[in-house]
Short mmCIF file of C-alpha atoms in Angstrom, two decimals:
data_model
loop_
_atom_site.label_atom_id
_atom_site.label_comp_id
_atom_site.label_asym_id
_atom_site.label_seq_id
_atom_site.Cartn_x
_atom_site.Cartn_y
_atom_site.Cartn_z
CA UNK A 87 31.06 -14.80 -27.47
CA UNK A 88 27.89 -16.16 -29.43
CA UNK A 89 28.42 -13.16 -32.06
CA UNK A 90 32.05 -13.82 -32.34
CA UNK A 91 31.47 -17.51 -33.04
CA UNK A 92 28.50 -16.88 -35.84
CA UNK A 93 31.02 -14.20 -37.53
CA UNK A 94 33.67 -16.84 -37.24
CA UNK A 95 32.09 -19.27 -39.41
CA UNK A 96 30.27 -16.33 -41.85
CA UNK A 97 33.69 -15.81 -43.02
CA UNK A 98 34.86 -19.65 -42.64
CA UNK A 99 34.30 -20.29 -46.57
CA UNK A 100 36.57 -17.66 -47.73
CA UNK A 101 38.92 -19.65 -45.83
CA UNK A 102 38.04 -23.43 -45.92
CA UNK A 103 37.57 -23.39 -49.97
CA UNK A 104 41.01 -22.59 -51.41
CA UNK A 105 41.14 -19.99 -54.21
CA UNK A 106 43.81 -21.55 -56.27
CA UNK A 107 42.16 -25.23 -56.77
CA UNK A 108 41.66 -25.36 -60.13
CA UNK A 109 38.44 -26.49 -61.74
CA UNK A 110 36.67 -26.35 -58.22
CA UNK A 111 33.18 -25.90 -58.53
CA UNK A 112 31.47 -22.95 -57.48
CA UNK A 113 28.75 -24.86 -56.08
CA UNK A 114 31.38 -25.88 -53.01
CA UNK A 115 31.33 -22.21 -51.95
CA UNK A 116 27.62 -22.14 -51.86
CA UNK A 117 27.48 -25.44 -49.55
CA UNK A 118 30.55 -24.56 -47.39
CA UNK A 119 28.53 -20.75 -47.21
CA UNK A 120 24.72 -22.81 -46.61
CA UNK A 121 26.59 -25.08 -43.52
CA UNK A 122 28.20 -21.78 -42.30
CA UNK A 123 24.79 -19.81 -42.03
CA UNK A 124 23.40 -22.90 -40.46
CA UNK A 125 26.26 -23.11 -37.97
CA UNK A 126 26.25 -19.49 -37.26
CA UNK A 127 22.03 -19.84 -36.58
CA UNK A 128 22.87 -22.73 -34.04
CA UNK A 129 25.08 -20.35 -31.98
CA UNK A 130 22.96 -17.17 -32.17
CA UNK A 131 20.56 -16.69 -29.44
CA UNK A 132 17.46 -14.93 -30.94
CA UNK A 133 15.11 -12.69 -29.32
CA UNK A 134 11.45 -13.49 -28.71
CA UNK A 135 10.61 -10.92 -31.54
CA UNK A 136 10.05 -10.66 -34.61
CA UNK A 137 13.16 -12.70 -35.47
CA UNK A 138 12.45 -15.19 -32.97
CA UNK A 139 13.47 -18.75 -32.60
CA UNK A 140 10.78 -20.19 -34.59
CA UNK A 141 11.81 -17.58 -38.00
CA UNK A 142 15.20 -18.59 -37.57
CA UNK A 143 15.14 -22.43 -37.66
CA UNK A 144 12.23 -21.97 -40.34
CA UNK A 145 14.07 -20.32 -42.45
CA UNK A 146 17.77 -22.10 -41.76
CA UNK A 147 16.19 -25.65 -42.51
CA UNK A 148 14.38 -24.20 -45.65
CA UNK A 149 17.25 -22.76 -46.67
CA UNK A 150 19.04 -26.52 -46.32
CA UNK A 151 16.31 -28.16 -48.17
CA UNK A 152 16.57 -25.94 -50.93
CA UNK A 153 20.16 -26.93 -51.23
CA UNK A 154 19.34 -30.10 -51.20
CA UNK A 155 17.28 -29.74 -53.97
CA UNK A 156 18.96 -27.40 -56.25
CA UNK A 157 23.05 -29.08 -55.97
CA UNK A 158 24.28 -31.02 -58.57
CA UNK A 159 27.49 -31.10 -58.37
CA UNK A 160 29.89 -33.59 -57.03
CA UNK A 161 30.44 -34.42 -53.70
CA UNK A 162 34.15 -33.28 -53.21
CA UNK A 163 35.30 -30.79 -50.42
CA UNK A 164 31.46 -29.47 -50.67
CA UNK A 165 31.24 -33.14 -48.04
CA UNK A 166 33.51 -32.08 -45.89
CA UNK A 167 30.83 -29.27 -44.43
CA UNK A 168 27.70 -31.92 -44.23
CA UNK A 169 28.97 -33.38 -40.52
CA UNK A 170 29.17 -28.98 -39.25
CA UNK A 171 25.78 -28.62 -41.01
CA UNK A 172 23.98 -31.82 -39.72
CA UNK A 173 25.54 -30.69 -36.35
CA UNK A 174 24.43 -27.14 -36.74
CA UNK A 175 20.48 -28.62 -37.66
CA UNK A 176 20.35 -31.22 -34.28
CA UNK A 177 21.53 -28.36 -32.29
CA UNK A 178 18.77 -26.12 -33.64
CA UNK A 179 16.49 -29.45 -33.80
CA UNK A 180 16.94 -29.67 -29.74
CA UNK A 181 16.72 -25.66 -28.85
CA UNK A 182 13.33 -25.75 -30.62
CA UNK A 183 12.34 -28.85 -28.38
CA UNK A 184 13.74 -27.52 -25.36
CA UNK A 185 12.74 -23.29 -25.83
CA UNK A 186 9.74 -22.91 -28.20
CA UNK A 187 5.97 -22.91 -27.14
CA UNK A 188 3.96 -26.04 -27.16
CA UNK A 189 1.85 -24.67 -30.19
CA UNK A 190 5.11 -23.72 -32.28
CA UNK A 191 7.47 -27.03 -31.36
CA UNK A 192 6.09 -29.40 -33.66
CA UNK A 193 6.00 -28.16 -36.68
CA UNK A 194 9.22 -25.92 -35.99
CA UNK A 195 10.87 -29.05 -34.93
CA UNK A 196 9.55 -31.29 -37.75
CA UNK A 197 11.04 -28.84 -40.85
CA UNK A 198 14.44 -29.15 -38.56
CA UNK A 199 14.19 -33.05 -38.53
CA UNK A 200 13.64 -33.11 -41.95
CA UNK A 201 15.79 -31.15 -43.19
CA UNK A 202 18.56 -32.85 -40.99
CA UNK A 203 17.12 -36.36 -42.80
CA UNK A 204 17.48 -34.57 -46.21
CA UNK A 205 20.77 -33.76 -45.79
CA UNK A 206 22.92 -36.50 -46.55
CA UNK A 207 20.94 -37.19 -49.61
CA UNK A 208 22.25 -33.67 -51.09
CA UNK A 209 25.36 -36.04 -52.42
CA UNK A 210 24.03 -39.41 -52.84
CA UNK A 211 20.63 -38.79 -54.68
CA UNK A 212 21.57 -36.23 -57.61
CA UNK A 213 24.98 -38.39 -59.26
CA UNK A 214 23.75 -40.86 -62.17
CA UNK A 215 23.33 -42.88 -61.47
CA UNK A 216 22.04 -42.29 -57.52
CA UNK A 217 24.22 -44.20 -55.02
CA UNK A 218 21.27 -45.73 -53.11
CA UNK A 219 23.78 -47.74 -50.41
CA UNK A 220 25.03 -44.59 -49.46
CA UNK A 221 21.60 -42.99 -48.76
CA UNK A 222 20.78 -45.36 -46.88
CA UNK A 223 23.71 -45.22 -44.68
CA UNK A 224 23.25 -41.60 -44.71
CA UNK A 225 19.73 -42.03 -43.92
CA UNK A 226 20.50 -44.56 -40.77
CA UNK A 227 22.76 -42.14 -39.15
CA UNK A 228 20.48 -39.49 -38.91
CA UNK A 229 17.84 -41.47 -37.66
CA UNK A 230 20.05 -42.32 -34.80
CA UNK A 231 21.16 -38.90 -34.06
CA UNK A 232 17.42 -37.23 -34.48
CA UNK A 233 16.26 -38.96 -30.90
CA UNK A 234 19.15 -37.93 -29.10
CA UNK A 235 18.72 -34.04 -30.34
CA UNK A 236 14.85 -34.30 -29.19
CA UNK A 237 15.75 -36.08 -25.85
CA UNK A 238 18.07 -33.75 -25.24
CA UNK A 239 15.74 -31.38 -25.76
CA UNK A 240 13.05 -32.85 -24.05
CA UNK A 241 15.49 -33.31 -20.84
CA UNK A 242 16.17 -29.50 -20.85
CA UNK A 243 13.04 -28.40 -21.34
CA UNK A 244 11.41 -30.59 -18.38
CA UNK A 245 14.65 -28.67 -16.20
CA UNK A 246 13.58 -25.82 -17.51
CA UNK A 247 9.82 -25.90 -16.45
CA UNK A 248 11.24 -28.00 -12.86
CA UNK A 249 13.27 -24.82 -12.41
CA UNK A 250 10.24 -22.16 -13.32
CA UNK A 251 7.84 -24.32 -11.30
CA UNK A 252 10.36 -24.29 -8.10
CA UNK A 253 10.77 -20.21 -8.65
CA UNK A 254 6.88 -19.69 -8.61
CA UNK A 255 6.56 -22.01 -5.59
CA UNK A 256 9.13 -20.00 -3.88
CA UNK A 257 7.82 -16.61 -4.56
CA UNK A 258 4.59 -17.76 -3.77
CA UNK A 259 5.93 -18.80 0.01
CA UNK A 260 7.78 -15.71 0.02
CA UNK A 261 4.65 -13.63 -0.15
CA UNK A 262 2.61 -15.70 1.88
CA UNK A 263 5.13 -15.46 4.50
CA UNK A 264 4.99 -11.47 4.02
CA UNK A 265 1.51 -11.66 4.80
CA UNK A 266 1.92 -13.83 7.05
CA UNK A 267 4.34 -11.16 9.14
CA UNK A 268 2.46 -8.88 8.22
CA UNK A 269 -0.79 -9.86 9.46
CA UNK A 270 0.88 -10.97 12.87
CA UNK A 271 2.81 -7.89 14.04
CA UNK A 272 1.82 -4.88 12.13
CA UNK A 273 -2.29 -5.59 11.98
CA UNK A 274 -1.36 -6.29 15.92
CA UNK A 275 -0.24 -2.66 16.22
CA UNK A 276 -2.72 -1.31 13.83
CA UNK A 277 -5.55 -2.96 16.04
CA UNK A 278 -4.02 -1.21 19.01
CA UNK A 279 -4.29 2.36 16.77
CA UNK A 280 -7.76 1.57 16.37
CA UNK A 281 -8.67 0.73 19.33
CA UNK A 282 -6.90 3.83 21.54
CA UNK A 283 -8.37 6.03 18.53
CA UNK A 284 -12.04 4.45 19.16
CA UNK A 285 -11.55 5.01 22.97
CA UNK A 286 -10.94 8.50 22.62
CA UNK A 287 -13.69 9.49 20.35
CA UNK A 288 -15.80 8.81 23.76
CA UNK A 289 -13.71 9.70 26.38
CA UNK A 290 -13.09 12.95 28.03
CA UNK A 291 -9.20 12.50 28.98
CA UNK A 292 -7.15 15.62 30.54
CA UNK A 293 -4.05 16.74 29.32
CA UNK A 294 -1.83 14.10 30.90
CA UNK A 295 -3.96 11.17 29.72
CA UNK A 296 -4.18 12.50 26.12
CA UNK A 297 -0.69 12.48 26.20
CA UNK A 298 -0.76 9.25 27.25
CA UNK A 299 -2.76 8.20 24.72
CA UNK A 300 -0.70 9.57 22.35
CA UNK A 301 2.15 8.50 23.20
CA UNK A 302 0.55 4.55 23.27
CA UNK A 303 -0.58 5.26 19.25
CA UNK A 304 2.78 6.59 18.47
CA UNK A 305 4.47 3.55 20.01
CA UNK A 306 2.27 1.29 18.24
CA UNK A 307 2.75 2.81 14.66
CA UNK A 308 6.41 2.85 15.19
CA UNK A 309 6.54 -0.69 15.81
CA UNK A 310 4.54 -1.40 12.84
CA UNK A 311 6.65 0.40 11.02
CA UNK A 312 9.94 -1.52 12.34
CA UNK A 313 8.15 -5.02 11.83
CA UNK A 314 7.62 -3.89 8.07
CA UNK A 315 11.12 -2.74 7.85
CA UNK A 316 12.11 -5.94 8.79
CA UNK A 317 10.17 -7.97 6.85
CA UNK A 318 11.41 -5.43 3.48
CA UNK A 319 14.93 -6.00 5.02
CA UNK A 320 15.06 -9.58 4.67
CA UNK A 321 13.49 -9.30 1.23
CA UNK A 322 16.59 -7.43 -0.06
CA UNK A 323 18.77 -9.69 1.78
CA UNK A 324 17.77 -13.16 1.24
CA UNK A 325 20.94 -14.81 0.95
CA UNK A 326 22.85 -12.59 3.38
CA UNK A 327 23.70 -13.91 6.36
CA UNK A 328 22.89 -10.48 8.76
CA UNK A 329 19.30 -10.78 7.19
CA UNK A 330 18.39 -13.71 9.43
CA UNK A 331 19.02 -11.40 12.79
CA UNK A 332 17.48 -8.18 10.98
CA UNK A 333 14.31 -10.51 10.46
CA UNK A 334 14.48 -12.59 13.44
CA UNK A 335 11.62 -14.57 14.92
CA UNK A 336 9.81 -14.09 18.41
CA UNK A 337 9.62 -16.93 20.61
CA UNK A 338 8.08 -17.43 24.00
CA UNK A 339 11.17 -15.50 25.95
CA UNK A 340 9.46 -12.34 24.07
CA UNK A 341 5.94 -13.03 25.59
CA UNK A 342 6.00 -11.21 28.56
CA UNK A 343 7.05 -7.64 26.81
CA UNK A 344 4.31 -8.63 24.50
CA UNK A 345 1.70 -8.88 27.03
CA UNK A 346 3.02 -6.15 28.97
CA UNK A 347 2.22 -3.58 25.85
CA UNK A 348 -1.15 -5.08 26.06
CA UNK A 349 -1.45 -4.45 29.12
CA UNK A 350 -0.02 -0.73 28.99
CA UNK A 351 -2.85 -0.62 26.00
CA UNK A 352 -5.62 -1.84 28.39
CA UNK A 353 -5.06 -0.11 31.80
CA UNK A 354 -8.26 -1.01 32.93
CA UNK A 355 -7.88 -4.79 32.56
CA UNK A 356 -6.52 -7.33 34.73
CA UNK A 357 -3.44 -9.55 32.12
CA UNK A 358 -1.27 -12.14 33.18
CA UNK A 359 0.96 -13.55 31.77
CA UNK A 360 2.53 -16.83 33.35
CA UNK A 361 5.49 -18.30 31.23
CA UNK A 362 7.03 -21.80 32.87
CA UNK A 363 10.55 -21.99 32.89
CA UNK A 364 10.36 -25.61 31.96
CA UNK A 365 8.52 -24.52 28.23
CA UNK A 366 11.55 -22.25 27.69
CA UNK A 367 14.40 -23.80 25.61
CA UNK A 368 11.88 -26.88 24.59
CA UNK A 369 10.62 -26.10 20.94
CA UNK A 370 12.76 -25.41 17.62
CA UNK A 371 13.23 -22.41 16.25
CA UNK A 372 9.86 -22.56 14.21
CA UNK A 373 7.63 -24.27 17.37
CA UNK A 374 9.03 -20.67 19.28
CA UNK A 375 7.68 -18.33 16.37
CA UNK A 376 4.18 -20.28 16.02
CA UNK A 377 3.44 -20.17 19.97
CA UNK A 378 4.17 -16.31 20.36
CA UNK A 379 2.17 -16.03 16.71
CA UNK A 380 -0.98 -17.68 18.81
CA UNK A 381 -0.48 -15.26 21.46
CA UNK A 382 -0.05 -12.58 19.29
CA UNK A 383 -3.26 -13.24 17.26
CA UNK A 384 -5.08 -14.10 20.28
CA UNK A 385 -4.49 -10.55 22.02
CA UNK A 386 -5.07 -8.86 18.53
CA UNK A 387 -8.70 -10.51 18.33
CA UNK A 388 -9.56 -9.61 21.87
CA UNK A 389 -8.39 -5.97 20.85
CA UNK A 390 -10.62 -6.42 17.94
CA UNK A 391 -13.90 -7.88 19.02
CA UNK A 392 -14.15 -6.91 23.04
CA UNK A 393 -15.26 -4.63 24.70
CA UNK A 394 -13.38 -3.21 27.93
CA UNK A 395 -12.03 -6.84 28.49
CA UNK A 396 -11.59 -7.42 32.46
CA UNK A 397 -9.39 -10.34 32.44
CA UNK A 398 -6.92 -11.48 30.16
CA UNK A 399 -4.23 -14.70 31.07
CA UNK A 400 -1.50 -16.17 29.35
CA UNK A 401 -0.50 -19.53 30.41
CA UNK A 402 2.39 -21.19 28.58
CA UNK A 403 3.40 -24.70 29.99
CA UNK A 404 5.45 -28.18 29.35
CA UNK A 405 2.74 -30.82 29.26
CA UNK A 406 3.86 -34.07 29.77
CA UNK A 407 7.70 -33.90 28.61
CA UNK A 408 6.27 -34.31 25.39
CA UNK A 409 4.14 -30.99 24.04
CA UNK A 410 4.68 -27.02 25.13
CA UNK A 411 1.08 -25.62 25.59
CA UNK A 412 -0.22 -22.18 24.77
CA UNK A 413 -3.58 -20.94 26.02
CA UNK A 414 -4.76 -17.26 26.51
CA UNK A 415 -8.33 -17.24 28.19
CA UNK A 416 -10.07 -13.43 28.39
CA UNK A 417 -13.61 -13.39 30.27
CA UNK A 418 -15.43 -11.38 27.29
CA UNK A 419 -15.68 -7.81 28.67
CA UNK A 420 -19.10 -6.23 28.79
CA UNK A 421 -19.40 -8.17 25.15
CA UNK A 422 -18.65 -7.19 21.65
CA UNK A 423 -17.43 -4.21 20.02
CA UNK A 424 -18.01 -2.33 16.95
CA UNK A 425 -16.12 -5.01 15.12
CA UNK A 426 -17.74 -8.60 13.71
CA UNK A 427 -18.36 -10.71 16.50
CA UNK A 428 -15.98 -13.73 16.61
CA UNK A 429 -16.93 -17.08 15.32
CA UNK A 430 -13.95 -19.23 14.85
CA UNK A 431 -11.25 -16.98 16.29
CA UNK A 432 -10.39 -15.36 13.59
CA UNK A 433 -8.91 -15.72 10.01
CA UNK A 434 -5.14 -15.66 11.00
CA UNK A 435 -6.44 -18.79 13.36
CA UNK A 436 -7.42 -20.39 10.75
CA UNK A 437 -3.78 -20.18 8.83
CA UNK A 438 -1.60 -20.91 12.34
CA UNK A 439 -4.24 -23.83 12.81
CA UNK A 440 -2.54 -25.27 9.33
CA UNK A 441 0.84 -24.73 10.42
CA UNK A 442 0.34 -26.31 13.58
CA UNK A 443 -1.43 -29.26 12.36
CA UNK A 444 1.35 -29.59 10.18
CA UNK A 445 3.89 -30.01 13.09
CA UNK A 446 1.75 -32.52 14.62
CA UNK A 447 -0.09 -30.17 16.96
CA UNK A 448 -3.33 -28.83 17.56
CA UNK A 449 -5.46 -25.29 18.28
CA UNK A 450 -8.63 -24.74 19.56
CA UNK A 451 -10.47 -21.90 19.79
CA UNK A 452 -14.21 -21.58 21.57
CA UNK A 453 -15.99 -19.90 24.27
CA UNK A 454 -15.24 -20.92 27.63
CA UNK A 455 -17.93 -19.28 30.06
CA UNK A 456 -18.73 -15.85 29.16
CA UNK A 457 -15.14 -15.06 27.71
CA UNK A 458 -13.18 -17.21 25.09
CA UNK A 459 -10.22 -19.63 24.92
CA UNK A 460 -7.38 -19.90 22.50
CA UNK A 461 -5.36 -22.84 23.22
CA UNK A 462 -2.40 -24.66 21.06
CA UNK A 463 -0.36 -27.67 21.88
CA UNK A 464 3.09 -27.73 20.60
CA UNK A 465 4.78 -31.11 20.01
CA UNK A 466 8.43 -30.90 21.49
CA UNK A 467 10.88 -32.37 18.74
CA UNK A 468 12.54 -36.00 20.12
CA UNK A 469 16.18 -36.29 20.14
CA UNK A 470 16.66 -37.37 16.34
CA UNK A 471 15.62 -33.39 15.30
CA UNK A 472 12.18 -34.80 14.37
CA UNK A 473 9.06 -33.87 16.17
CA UNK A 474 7.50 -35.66 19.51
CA UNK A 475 4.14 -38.09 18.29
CA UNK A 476 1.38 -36.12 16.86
CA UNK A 477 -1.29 -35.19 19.45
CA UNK A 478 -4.38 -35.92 20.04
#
């Protein structure tokens, strides 16, 4: 539509100027042809090239200014184009405002203001002798139009950096979320791959228990595998309505299958796993995905950094009406494996710590006897959808 409008007034002259006038100057066609060009620039969108924005207001408002310079003759229907052309040079005035780098706008802008200021003196300068009152007038009327070109301007272009701000802030949430999925479920499996793998580098296991084996690192990897799928599902789909069940969240009801393929993974150990029917139901849709994230983390770090772990409990309970708590104890194994030794539980602690804090909760994470404790408190949102007092 942009390319039909600039042809539109290309070919505007041939039909604004009549042939048949006699005695009309041939100096109307060039300023009814100079206001189309500039009227056709306003409407073009130019590429970032070569021909950019910049070139093309440059060389539009030079091209006025030399008009202004080099017409002598009278006014007649040659005025009739100023109010398209002084249009034409505001619009371009506010695009450069609004679109052009910080090191071009200036002086971009500035040859478009003043060649929008130099236009009305075209006719009132070059008669003899000059007809000062109406340069003046001339000159007034610009000056009132000029600020509302570069406010304009200077509104769309703080939209325009509001809206790229808003899009980097949103990708940069989407990605940490990624990780954030992707640190809780698939490095969960992948710690379980590593650790069965590690295992059997040292044991001697029989056909059956191979199997077994097996059969545990094949589970594992295919739930990886589905927790990535789901996380790339709801990446496609962001605005579909299906992608919120495709990439749903885990909440406490899911604990108990959780620990139970901990368990499976750690045959030797003794894992409980006691969820309180009076925590169920209690916390919001994100309060459910942080508390089985703590669990979560917490049985991926005692995969990680213990060895043969004994003991393992999850305790999940309503505290007071007014916070759902979390703790998973273990009782430290015969100590440390190959891995770091843990210091402050871990760096996905360290990131659920944040978004707990942020809900008015709090997790700790310490030794308690030989073993260590992970332990979050929840705050149950009150009855206005906010959240309960923050804890202490």
């Amino acid at each position: 539509m942009r390319h039909v409008l600039s042809a539109v007034f290309l070919l505007l002259p041939a039909f604004a100027v009549p042939s048949g006038t006699p005695g009309l100057p041939s100096g109307a066609v060039v300023v009814a042809l100079s206001a189309a060009v500039v009227m056709s620039a306003a409407m073009w969108r130019p590429s970032e090239g070569r021909f950019g924005l910049a070139s093309v207001v440059t060389v539009v408002s030079a091209l006025s200014l030399v008009l202004d310079v080099a017409y002598f003759g009278p006014p007649g229907m040659a005025l009739l184009w100023l109010p398209f052309e002084l249009l034409a040079l505001l619009v371009l005035l506010g695009r450069s405002v609004r679109l052009l780098r910080a090191d071009r706008v200036v002086p971009v802008a500035t040859v478009a203001a003043v060649a929008a200021l130099a236009l009305p003196l075209r006719f009132t300068l070059h008669p003899d002798p000059p007809k000062w009152d109406a340069s003046v007038f001339g000159l007034g009327c610009v000056l009132l139009l000029l600020p509302f070109a570069i406010g304009i301007g200077v509104y769309l272009r703080s939209l325009d950096t509001r809206r790229v701000t808003a899009v980097a802030e949103a990708r940069g949430k989407q990605r940490l979320e990624v990780a954030r999925v992707l640190h809780d479920f698939v490095a969960h499996e992948v710690t379980g791959i590593v650790v069965e793998v590690q295992a059997a580098q040292f044991a001697r296991y029989d056909e059956d228990e191979a199997r077994a084996v097996f059969a545990h690192v094949e589970d594992a990897g295919l739930r990886a595998l589905a927790s990535m799928d789901r996380t790339v599902a709801a990446l496609r789909r962001p605005d579909d309505a299906s992608a919120g069940e495709t990439a749903r969240l885990y909440g406490l009801a899911d604990l108990p299958d959780l620990v139970d393929r901990f368990a499976r993974a750690a045959p030797g150990a003794k894992v409980r796993c006691d969820v309180k029917d009076t925590a169920l139901g209690k916390l919001d849709r994100e309060g459910e995905a942080v508390g089985y994230a703590v669990v979560l983390e917490a049985l991926t770090n005692v995969r990680r950094h213990v060895s043969d772990v004994g003991a393992v409990t999850v305790v999940v309970a309503l505290v007071g009406g007014t916070a759902v708590q979390v703790s998973i104890a273990d009782d430290g194994g015969r100590g440390a494996t190959s891995a770091a030794p843990r210091t402050g539980g871990g760096s996905g602690l360290v990131a659920l710590r944040e978004r707990i804090e942020a809900m008015g909760g709090t997790l700790e994470a310490g030794p308690r006897g030989s073993g260590w404790r992970v332990a979050a408190s929840l705050p149950v949102p009150d009855l206005t959808g906010g959240r309960a007092r923050r804890l202490t």
